[in-house]
Amino acid sequence: VSAALKQGRVTPTELCQRCLSLIKKTKFLNAYITVSEEVALKQAEESEKRYKKGHSLGDLDGIPVAVKDNFSTAGIETTCASNMLKGYVPPYNATVVQKLLDQGALLMGKTNLDEFAMGSGSTDGIFGPVKNPWSYSKQYKEKRKQKSHGENEDSHWLITGGSSGGSAAAVSAFTCFAALGSDTGGSTRNPAAHCGVVGLKPSYGLVSRHGLIPLVNSMDVPGILTRCVDDAAIVLGILAGHDPKDSTTIQDPVKPFTLPNLTDMSKLCIGIPKEYLTPELSSEVQSLWSKAANLFESEGAKVIEVSLPHTSYSIVCYHVLCTSEVASNMARFDGLEYGHRCDIDVSTEAMYAATRREGFNDVVRGRILSGNFFLLKENYENYFVKAQKVRRLIARDFVNVFNSGVDVLLTPTTLSEAVPHTEFIREDNRTRSAQDDLFTQAVNMAGLPAVSVPMALSSQGLPIGLQFIGRAFCDQQLLTVAKWFEKQVQFPVIQLQELMDDCSSVFENEKLASVSLK
Amino acid sequence: MWTRAVWLGLRASAGGRRGFPSKADPQGSRRVTAELIEHLERLALVDFGSQEAVARLEKAIAFADRLRAVDTDGVEPMESVLEDRCLYLRSDNVVEGNCAEELLQNSHRVVEEYFVAPPGMCCPKMA
């Protein structure tokens, strides 16, 4: 579509209007918390002027994007789906947001998430849960018709996964071409897999976290959600690089890149971690995982089984480190400088406590309390420091595997396809997160890049994605492999018939089934 | 509402309105005593609010206890995956700022260029 903009076949304003109209039509998905219509239209206008003069800023100029609502956006409400920040309007843009805007991208709005990005379903925010667009797809509906009749159509809608569910749904439903998510334990990759889109978690240190409201400083990474791997590479190329405002970004120079088409697979070594074959893994995902491994092998790549021995402890380790860092990070919300403030005026402590009780939901409060427990003097060594030691063991596991000649690891992203909301809420947030983050969170602990690529539809007509994990700072290589895989599997386009009919005129012209940036 | 009565209920920890567990519980919640609850609430400035929340903490602790099974002898704690690199420090020059007004706008209670907090730091119960 970027080419189309450059050639004048479509204007930024038209594109913007189409996406805004789609956003309105898909409002029931609850993917957006704030739709910045005026801002987007104004940006579109400016982009149009640039195109007319032949001075486009690049591939992203005039392209609608969405941003998860835990990234600060100047002048636009940023809530983290929490009462604590409801009504909060940041005075600055997160670095990654600024970079997108500097490239001329159109900001369509802020997307929904689990409160403070804590959760794996995008169901626990104050604005309500996000619905998976695939719940309304032709592919899913057809499979359901065969099973049940005369049921309330909407009661069995599926979750998007989380916590960047809003961003994933926004991209999946064609309301934007790329969206920012955040990834601390899998929060970008999980919903990407459930919504049939590409979810990239870059290497820790590659992309600036300045302006991303922090959860776990040592693991948080801005995530990128797009409809194809090439688009993710384009966005990464723009976002990556040192930021003086985030001292955890590496100083190595970074340049935008295009992904080559892999032809010689013989030099590639794919690792399959045997500990990831757990009993909880659904048979469908397992068989797709096998199929993928066979695919690589049949094309000449070396596919070997590897071991990440500390895998079974990674969830526990993550649980301790995450809650501990959360306890610290959430301390800034005291009602004084920004955010919600209660009415109690008796004393500062009473005010803090009541503000925080009113501002945070149970999940957030639970994690803060757990974190404080692990950080108590008497527990510090046995829990927090212990977890840090286990973290090193986990990170070492990956280093050992990559040192033995493996280029990329291939694993499932999720245990199964997206489940209905009614089923998801039967277990509490912590339990669900522990289950759903299984394949994704060890990557955050080691700081490695990983990407979820949609592979195929399940027998229910729902997307299943697989995860590729790369070496630290070898994001380009990782995406190259992912791109090859994507081309091989030809994941089907979601059929949201009623919505697409009106917009088909724009998209058809491009003959891009996945309606990508390029 | 957050009243003195709640605090008293916690301290008494015996059949209080909220009924926090003080009796030993098969899951080893002996550790989550009323004292600990109070301590954590004070440190976190977040209250448990319910029996479920306490139970959740107990489960979280039991879950975390699984780490004991890992042999970490001789292993150094890992604070950051970028530990082999130097942290970037920019030069100590003023490059931006002067945005006091913008920042003050986000606060609910402001007097001139001050954020206003209620008086004192003591909880009513300490008095």
XYZ file of C-alpha atoms in Angstrom:
645
model
C 0.000 0.000 0.000
C 3.017 2.196 0.531
C 3.802 1.837 -3.147
C 0.220 2.736 -3.934
C 0.551 5.921 -1.912
C 3.732 6.863 -3.693
C 2.146 6.259 -7.061
C -0.919 8.243 -6.130
C -3.309 5.349 -6.605
C -4.661 6.110 -3.171
C -4.240 9.122 -0.916
C -3.404 9.142 2.771
C -6.736 10.754 3.494
C -8.639 8.026 1.696
C -6.653 5.390 3.503
C -7.277 7.142 6.787
C -11.008 7.412 6.126
C -11.261 3.733 5.216
C -9.483 2.699 8.359
C -11.556 5.035 10.510
C -14.675 3.604 8.971
C -13.470 0.095 9.661
C -12.719 1.057 13.230
C -16.299 2.215 13.608
C -17.625 -0.954 12.036
C -15.515 -3.124 14.305
C -16.254 -1.185 17.464
C -17.814 -4.282 18.974
C -14.349 -5.843 19.068
C -13.407 -3.230 21.664
C -9.894 -3.102 20.255
C -9.515 0.653 20.680
C -9.734 2.646 23.886
C -9.202 5.980 22.190
C -9.674 6.696 18.512
C -7.718 9.794 17.580
C -9.789 10.662 14.536
C -8.956 14.349 14.311
C -5.278 13.789 14.853
C -5.158 11.066 12.218
C -7.017 13.122 9.625
C -4.744 16.068 10.186
C -1.693 13.864 9.845
C -3.203 12.423 6.671
C -3.624 15.896 5.286
C 0.006 16.711 5.927
C 1.124 13.432 4.473
C -0.877 14.132 1.355
C 0.875 17.461 0.928
C 4.206 15.720 1.143
C 3.258 13.133 -1.443
C 2.011 15.821 -3.811
C 5.370 17.519 -3.597
C 7.145 14.228 -4.002
C 8.739 14.515 -0.583
C 7.404 11.473 1.207
C 9.202 10.634 4.428
C 9.475 6.948 3.642
C 7.570 3.696 3.606
C 5.474 4.601 6.606
C 4.359 8.021 5.412
C 0.560 8.115 5.431
C 0.211 4.628 6.846
C -2.378 4.139 9.603
C -0.923 2.633 12.758
C -2.219 1.978 16.254
C -0.438 2.098 19.570
C -1.067 0.084 22.714
C -2.401 2.248 25.486
C 0.620 1.832 27.719
C 2.762 3.989 25.462
C 2.730 7.689 26.266
C 1.244 9.809 23.527
C 1.426 13.565 23.882
C -1.984 15.156 24.090
C -3.780 11.824 23.807
C -5.140 10.062 26.852
C -2.989 7.169 28.000
C -4.694 4.909 30.473
C -3.028 1.487 30.587
C -6.649 0.344 30.872
C -6.546 1.331 34.520
C -8.488 3.681 36.738
C -5.167 4.897 37.996
C -4.446 6.645 34.716
C -7.917 7.313 33.439
C -7.927 10.845 32.157
C -4.139 11.072 32.215
C -2.773 12.949 29.232
C 0.993 12.632 28.870
C 2.982 15.735 27.948
C 5.342 13.755 25.744
C 5.511 10.980 23.183
C 7.212 7.683 23.809
C 10.331 7.481 21.662
C 8.885 4.718 19.505
C 5.705 6.716 18.977
C 7.744 9.764 18.042
C 9.731 7.716 15.564
C 6.556 6.503 13.889
C 5.170 10.024 13.733
C 8.450 11.373 12.376
C 8.058 8.926 9.519
C 4.609 10.294 8.784
C 2.568 7.433 10.129
C -1.055 8.209 10.966
C -1.977 7.499 14.575
C -5.436 5.937 14.500
C -5.738 5.450 18.216
C -4.717 3.719 21.421
C -5.516 0.090 21.749
C -6.980 -1.924 24.574
C -4.998 -4.191 26.864
C -5.053 -5.994 30.172
C -4.682 -3.484 32.986
C -1.062 -2.371 33.080
C -0.252 -5.145 30.610
C -0.748 -7.781 33.247
C -2.534 -10.724 31.779
C -2.678 -13.079 28.845
C -6.184 -12.482 27.564
C -6.734 -8.717 27.211
C -9.743 -9.300 29.393
C -8.745 -7.522 32.582
C -8.791 -3.860 31.685
C -11.320 -1.292 32.876
C -12.658 -0.787 29.383
C -13.649 -4.406 29.065
C -12.238 -7.320 27.133
C -11.130 -7.340 23.513
C -12.880 -9.748 21.171
C -10.946 -11.753 18.671
C -11.937 -10.778 15.115
C -11.718 -14.432 14.149
C -14.824 -15.040 16.279
C -16.677 -13.330 13.457
C -14.753 -14.769 10.566
C -16.356 -16.869 7.892
C -13.787 -19.563 8.584
C -14.785 -19.911 12.224
C -18.516 -19.428 11.755
C -18.680 -22.168 9.174
C -17.045 -24.661 11.493
C -19.368 -23.706 14.307
C -22.500 -24.101 12.216
C -21.627 -27.707 11.860
C -21.603 -28.133 15.597
C -24.313 -26.112 17.203
C -27.558 -24.528 16.161
C -29.684 -21.734 17.438
C -27.224 -20.444 19.968
C -26.787 -16.830 20.863
C -24.314 -15.792 18.197
C -22.183 -13.620 20.345
C -21.958 -15.484 23.611
C -19.081 -17.637 22.470
C -16.735 -14.985 21.261
C -13.068 -15.760 21.599
C -10.346 -13.931 23.443
C -7.531 -12.277 21.579
C -4.850 -13.378 23.975
C -2.787 -10.691 25.689
C -1.854 -8.400 26.900
C -1.553 -6.556 23.536
C -4.895 -7.932 22.393
C -6.230 -4.613 21.197
C -3.242 -4.073 18.940
C -3.480 -7.603 17.554
C -7.201 -7.269 16.891
C -6.693 -3.849 15.289
C -4.176 -5.246 12.829
C -6.127 -8.439 12.224
C -9.316 -6.525 11.418
C -7.526 -4.290 8.911
C -8.084 -1.110 10.904
C -4.386 -0.290 10.664
C -1.295 -1.637 8.996
C 0.903 -1.987 12.024
C 0.479 -1.658 15.737
C 2.743 -1.305 18.703
C 2.397 -3.722 21.549
C 4.623 -4.453 24.475
C 6.212 -7.758 25.338
C 7.280 -8.668 28.839
C 6.383 -12.340 28.966
C 4.847 -12.890 25.573
C 2.337 -10.072 25.465
C 2.918 -9.364 21.782
C 3.465 -12.884 20.529
C 0.559 -14.493 22.337
C -2.205 -12.307 20.865
C -0.432 -12.363 17.497
C -0.760 -16.134 17.417
C -4.414 -16.039 18.465
C -5.309 -13.321 15.975
C -3.406 -14.707 13.030
C -0.914 -11.867 12.687
C 2.839 -11.511 12.952
C 4.043 -10.541 16.421
C 7.672 -9.528 16.814
C 9.541 -9.127 20.073
C 12.862 -7.455 19.247
C 16.059 -8.104 21.182
C 16.118 -6.368 24.544
C 18.158 -3.222 24.117
C 17.387 -2.730 20.451
C 14.290 -0.598 20.783
C 13.816 2.253 23.220
C 11.514 1.817 26.187
C 11.316 5.529 26.913
C 7.638 6.346 27.236
C 6.544 2.740 27.580
C 4.947 2.649 30.988
C 7.156 0.074 32.630
C 6.213 -3.247 34.011
C 9.487 -5.140 34.318
C 12.413 -2.923 33.372
C 14.761 -5.799 32.715
C 12.385 -7.602 30.367
C 9.985 -5.110 28.769
C 10.331 -4.549 25.077
C 8.095 -2.654 22.631
C 6.510 -5.217 20.308
C 5.482 -4.918 16.675
C 2.309 -6.421 15.203
C 1.754 -6.543 11.456
C 0.079 -8.680 8.857
C 3.308 -9.931 7.336
C 6.950 -10.361 8.232
C 8.241 -7.803 5.726
C 6.102 -5.131 7.361
C 7.472 -6.024 10.772
C 10.984 -5.641 9.384
C 10.146 -2.203 7.999
C 8.786 -1.031 11.334
C 11.681 -2.513 13.262
C 14.112 -0.743 10.986
C 12.502 2.545 11.963
C 12.187 1.892 15.672
C 15.525 0.288 16.423
C 18.500 2.249 17.540
C 20.100 3.918 20.482
C 18.034 6.411 22.430
C 19.808 8.753 24.823
C 16.627 8.752 26.879
C 16.834 5.012 27.456
C 20.208 3.979 28.722
C 19.354 0.323 28.276
C 19.428 0.703 24.508
C 22.645 -0.480 22.956
C 24.884 1.979 21.235
C 25.762 -0.132 18.222
C 24.679 1.583 15.024
C 21.500 0.176 13.507
C 20.267 0.610 9.973
C 16.901 -0.178 8.412
C 17.086 -3.350 6.365
C 15.160 -5.345 3.809
C 14.826 -9.057 4.198
C 16.464 -11.252 1.597
C 14.643 -14.240 0.180
C 16.251 -17.382 1.487
C 17.202 -19.802 -1.196
C 19.983 -21.887 0.278
C 18.600 -23.627 3.345
C 21.521 -25.979 3.752
C 23.429 -23.585 5.957
C 20.509 -23.097 8.313
C 20.239 -25.022 11.561
C 16.879 -25.111 13.318
C 16.669 -26.219 16.927
C 13.629 -27.880 18.460
C 13.721 -27.619 22.279
C 12.495 -30.899 23.599
C 11.304 -29.480 26.920
C 8.718 -27.425 25.067
C 6.836 -30.605 24.224
C 4.571 -30.503 27.246
C 1.464 -32.538 27.960
C -0.630 -29.354 27.984
C 0.221 -28.669 24.361
C -2.791 -29.279 22.144
C -2.391 -32.047 19.620
C -3.191 -29.686 16.770
C -0.424 -27.273 17.686
C 1.924 -30.141 18.220
C 1.238 -31.579 14.812
C 1.692 -28.194 13.137
C 4.972 -27.793 14.990
C 6.108 -31.165 13.646
C 4.951 -30.275 10.198
C 6.966 -27.061 10.312
C 10.090 -28.886 11.434
C 9.660 -31.363 8.607
C 9.179 -28.534 6.171
C 12.540 -27.022 7.061
C 14.210 -30.382 6.867
C 12.714 -31.268 3.533
C 14.037 -28.011 2.098
C 17.560 -28.807 3.152
C 17.906 -27.185 6.536
C 19.439 -29.028 9.425
C 16.800 -29.660 12.079
C 17.961 -30.953 15.422
C 16.513 -31.550 18.825
C 18.074 -29.395 21.531
C 17.691 -29.068 25.254
C 16.865 -26.071 27.432
C 17.080 -27.904 30.741
C 15.758 -25.161 32.997
C 12.572 -24.629 31.017
C 10.355 -26.047 33.721
C 11.553 -23.386 36.166
C 11.247 -20.434 33.873
C 7.639 -19.686 34.691
C 8.322 -19.654 38.416
C 11.414 -17.554 37.983
C 9.476 -15.115 35.827
C 6.711 -14.963 38.398
C 9.111 -13.870 41.138
C 11.113 -11.395 39.076
C 8.062 -9.932 37.417
C 6.107 -9.339 40.611
C 9.183 -7.907 42.307
C 9.904 -5.404 39.572
C 6.213 -4.602 39.320
C 6.070 -3.876 43.027
C 8.802 -1.358 42.498
C 7.460 0.166 39.298
C 3.925 0.561 40.551
C 5.172 2.549 43.533
C 5.214 5.682 41.414
C 1.429 5.773 41.322
C 0.633 7.700 44.442
C -1.877 10.217 43.199
C 0.341 13.221 43.739
C 1.877 14.177 40.420
C -0.467 12.504 37.962
C -3.202 9.997 37.669
C -6.038 9.195 39.947
C -6.225 10.704 43.415
C -8.744 9.730 46.045
C -10.663 12.131 48.204
C -9.102 11.169 51.483
C -7.107 13.938 53.029
C -6.357 12.588 56.463
C -2.729 11.793 55.898
C -0.328 11.169 53.048
C -0.175 7.446 53.650
C -3.922 7.130 53.874
C -4.225 9.068 50.648
C -1.652 6.889 48.896
C -3.300 3.690 50.036
C -6.824 4.669 49.106
C -5.709 6.083 45.763
C -3.978 2.845 44.959
C -6.863 0.734 46.060
C -9.239 2.705 43.892
C -6.841 2.928 40.996
C -5.623 -0.639 40.632
C -7.567 -3.782 39.947
C -7.123 -7.050 41.847
C -4.557 -8.418 39.442
C -2.260 -5.432 39.783
C -2.671 -5.265 43.526
C -2.052 -8.978 43.833
C 1.221 -8.692 41.961
C 2.337 -5.691 43.974
C 1.710 -7.540 47.199
C 3.438 -10.703 46.003
C 6.363 -8.669 44.785
C 6.681 -6.907 48.099
C 6.676 -10.255 49.827
C 9.570 -11.518 47.736
C 11.483 -8.303 48.377
C 11.163 -8.403 52.147
C 14.523 -8.486 53.865
C 13.947 -11.987 55.128
C 12.863 -13.246 51.701
C 15.179 -11.303 49.412
C 17.908 -13.925 49.165
C 15.638 -16.917 48.986
C 13.262 -15.563 46.418
C 14.461 -12.532 44.507
C 18.173 -13.299 44.336
C 17.441 -16.974 43.847
C 15.230 -16.114 40.882
C 17.984 -13.921 39.459
C 20.347 -16.872 39.647
C 17.840 -19.130 37.930
C 17.454 -16.429 35.306
C 21.141 -16.714 34.526
C 20.793 -20.470 34.165
C 17.917 -20.005 31.757
C 19.784 -17.408 29.727
C 22.801 -19.705 29.696
C 20.684 -22.559 28.352
C 19.933 -20.460 25.288
C 23.532 -19.359 24.860
C 24.675 -22.962 24.976
C 22.172 -23.987 22.352
C 23.096 -21.150 20.014
C 26.777 -21.820 20.528
C 26.301 -25.380 19.416
C 25.498 -24.199 15.927
C 21.790 -23.573 16.063
C 20.697 -20.435 14.232
C 17.045 -20.270 15.132
C 14.765 -22.164 17.502
C 11.315 -23.277 16.434
C 8.643 -23.643 19.112
C 4.901 -23.285 19.539
C 3.719 -19.819 20.612
C 0.623 -20.881 22.506
C -0.765 -24.084 23.934
C -3.783 -24.055 21.678
C -5.895 -21.801 19.492
C -7.885 -18.951 21.045
C -10.484 -20.070 23.540
C -13.937 -18.647 24.204
C -14.032 -15.923 26.827
C -16.429 -17.943 28.962
C -13.840 -20.677 29.210
C -10.898 -18.347 29.732
C -12.331 -16.638 32.781
C -12.807 -19.879 34.652
C -9.235 -19.597 35.921
C -7.758 -16.523 37.566
C -5.318 -14.183 35.873
C -2.175 -15.524 37.504
C -2.972 -19.126 36.667
C -3.815 -18.255 33.101
C -0.678 -16.190 32.667
C 1.422 -18.997 34.048
C -0.134 -21.423 31.587
C -0.223 -19.206 28.535
C 3.230 -17.679 28.889
C 4.923 -21.040 28.911
C 6.598 -20.840 25.538
C 7.090 -17.158 25.381
C 8.469 -15.858 28.631
C 11.849 -17.578 28.795
C 12.724 -15.474 25.774
C 12.125 -12.284 27.762
C 14.344 -13.523 30.534
C 17.170 -14.082 28.124
C 16.461 -10.875 26.200
C 16.367 -12.675 22.854
C 14.420 -11.704 19.757
C 11.412 -13.846 18.897
C 8.591 -13.704 16.407
C 5.267 -15.466 16.140
C 4.204 -16.256 12.592
C 0.709 -17.544 11.777
C 0.931 -20.956 10.219
C -2.459 -22.492 9.642
C -6.041 -22.667 10.794
C -7.125 -25.198 13.373
C -9.939 -27.647 12.809
C -12.170 -24.941 14.288
C -11.043 -22.420 11.708
C -8.883 -20.465 14.133
C -5.297 -19.286 13.694
C -2.343 -21.111 15.127
C 1.062 -19.482 15.121
C 4.548 -20.780 15.691
C 7.423 -18.999 17.325
C 10.946 -18.485 16.077
C 13.622 -17.471 18.554
C 16.888 -15.951 17.414
C 20.256 -15.005 18.824
C 20.562 -11.724 20.608
C 20.695 -8.837 18.142
C 20.310 -11.158 15.185
C 16.801 -9.882 14.568
C 17.424 -9.583 10.858
C 18.418 -13.221 10.544
C 15.424 -14.240 12.615
C 13.030 -12.325 10.413
C 14.652 -13.718 7.273
C 13.863 -17.233 8.397
C 10.372 -16.168 9.469
C 9.747 -14.610 6.075
C 10.725 -17.793 4.288
C 8.403 -19.787 6.511
C 5.541 -17.371 5.986
C 5.887 -17.730 2.254
C 5.862 -21.503 2.497
C 2.767 -21.824 4.642
C 0.581 -19.232 2.928
C -1.635 -18.532 5.908
C -5.142 -17.637 4.736
C -6.550 -14.145 4.942
C -9.292 -13.657 7.505
C -12.669 -13.416 5.847
C -14.657 -10.708 7.536
C -17.063 -10.460 4.659
C -19.459 -7.751 5.807
C -16.597 -5.461 6.656
C -14.476 -6.087 3.641
C -17.219 -5.480 1.094
C -17.200 -1.755 1.585
C -13.457 -1.431 1.593
C -12.627 -3.929 -1.048
C -12.294 -1.257 -3.678
C -9.233 0.161 -2.001
C -7.616 -3.083 -1.093
C -8.449 -4.992 -4.231
C -6.507 -2.561 -6.332
C -3.417 -3.477 -4.451
C -3.858 -7.186 -5.134
C -2.234 -7.806 -1.816
C -4.227 -10.431 -0.043
C -2.624 -9.658 3.223
C -2.777 -5.936 2.549
C 0.755 -5.266 3.594
C 2.730 -2.067 3.760
C 4.796 -2.726 0.699
C -14.331 2.672 53.028
C -10.925 2.676 54.522
C -11.584 3.271 58.159
C -9.806 2.803 61.407
C -12.135 -0.078 62.099
C -10.571 -2.093 59.308
C -7.123 -1.691 60.794
C -8.395 -2.741 64.175
C -10.075 -5.709 62.558
C -6.765 -6.739 61.040
C -4.849 -6.410 64.243
C -7.348 -8.352 66.236
C -7.351 -10.935 63.437
C -9.972 -12.930 65.165
C -13.303 -13.224 63.469
C -12.978 -9.661 62.225
C -15.380 -8.386 59.622
C -13.098 -9.575 56.855
C -12.065 -12.769 58.578
C -8.414 -12.921 57.632
C -6.905 -16.300 58.379
C -4.818 -16.518 61.483
C -5.246 -20.179 62.036
C -2.806 -22.520 60.400
C -3.886 -23.865 57.075
C -2.706 -27.088 55.425
C -1.024 -25.137 52.640
C 1.614 -23.715 54.933
C -0.028 -20.365 55.207
C 1.300 -20.262 58.678
C 3.640 -17.848 56.987
C 0.961 -15.424 55.976
C 0.165 -14.161 59.407
C -1.914 -11.154 60.230
C 1.323 -9.444 61.085
C 2.715 -10.117 57.660
C -0.446 -8.869 56.054
C -0.214 -5.641 57.924
C 3.461 -5.302 57.130
C 2.937 -5.886 53.418
C 0.008 -3.541 53.257
C 2.079 -0.883 54.900
C 5.032 -1.371 52.547
C 3.022 -1.754 49.415
C 0.422 0.852 50.329
C -2.061 -1.498 48.784
C -4.517 -3.433 50.855
C -5.462 -7.049 50.432
C -9.111 -6.225 50.582
C -10.415 -9.748 50.822
C -9.875 -13.333 51.824
C -9.294 -14.234 48.178
C -6.387 -11.847 47.931
C -4.663 -13.436 50.883
C -5.284 -16.872 49.427
C -3.827 -15.672 46.168
C -0.668 -14.541 47.929
C -0.357 -17.905 49.596
C -0.635 -19.618 46.243
C 1.914 -17.220 44.770
C 4.354 -18.034 47.558
C 3.814 -21.764 47.202
C 4.412 -21.392 43.481
C 7.606 -19.448 44.037
C 8.839 -22.060 46.473
C 9.424 -24.377 43.556
C 12.614 -22.453 42.879
C 14.240 -24.178 45.808
C 14.595 -27.290 43.693
C 17.084 -25.603 41.391
C 20.751 -25.953 42.188
C 22.233 -22.485 41.950
C 25.535 -23.080 43.716
C 28.196 -20.845 42.322
C 25.750 -19.048 40.058
C 25.798 -15.289 40.102
C 22.469 -13.467 40.073
C 21.653 -11.914 36.717
C 20.362 -8.389 36.877
C 20.353 -7.518 33.239
C 20.843 -9.366 29.980
C 23.073 -6.490 28.916
C 25.481 -6.978 31.806
C 28.442 -7.368 29.473
C 27.979 -3.897 28.114
C 28.567 -0.489 29.567
C 25.534 1.525 30.464
C 25.265 4.646 28.381
C 25.623 7.882 30.290
C 25.178 11.111 28.441
C 27.154 14.160 29.383
C 25.819 16.127 32.300
C 24.510 19.106 30.354
C 21.056 20.576 30.505
C 19.383 19.911 27.184
C 15.725 20.154 28.013
C 13.361 21.077 30.774
C 11.475 24.202 31.738
C 8.222 22.347 31.452
C 7.025 22.812 35.005
C 3.651 24.124 33.901
C 2.985 21.157 31.658
C 3.870 18.733 34.372
C 1.851 20.470 37.033
C -1.212 20.237 34.828
C -1.499 16.548 35.408
C -1.860 16.816 39.136
C -5.153 17.103 40.991
C -3.906 19.391 43.679
C -1.368 22.045 43.033
C -0.437 25.305 44.724
C 1.833 27.547 42.702
C 4.632 25.226 41.672
C 4.046 22.697 44.421
C 2.304 19.352 44.358
C 0.131 19.288 47.448
C -0.001 16.305 49.758
C -2.147 15.861 52.825
C -0.429 16.648 56.104
C 1.877 14.259 57.905
C 2.966 10.744 57.132
C 1.304 8.872 59.931
C -1.582 6.534 59.637
C -4.428 7.231 62.039
C -3.749 4.025 63.889
C -0.247 5.106 64.781
C -1.486 8.126 66.670
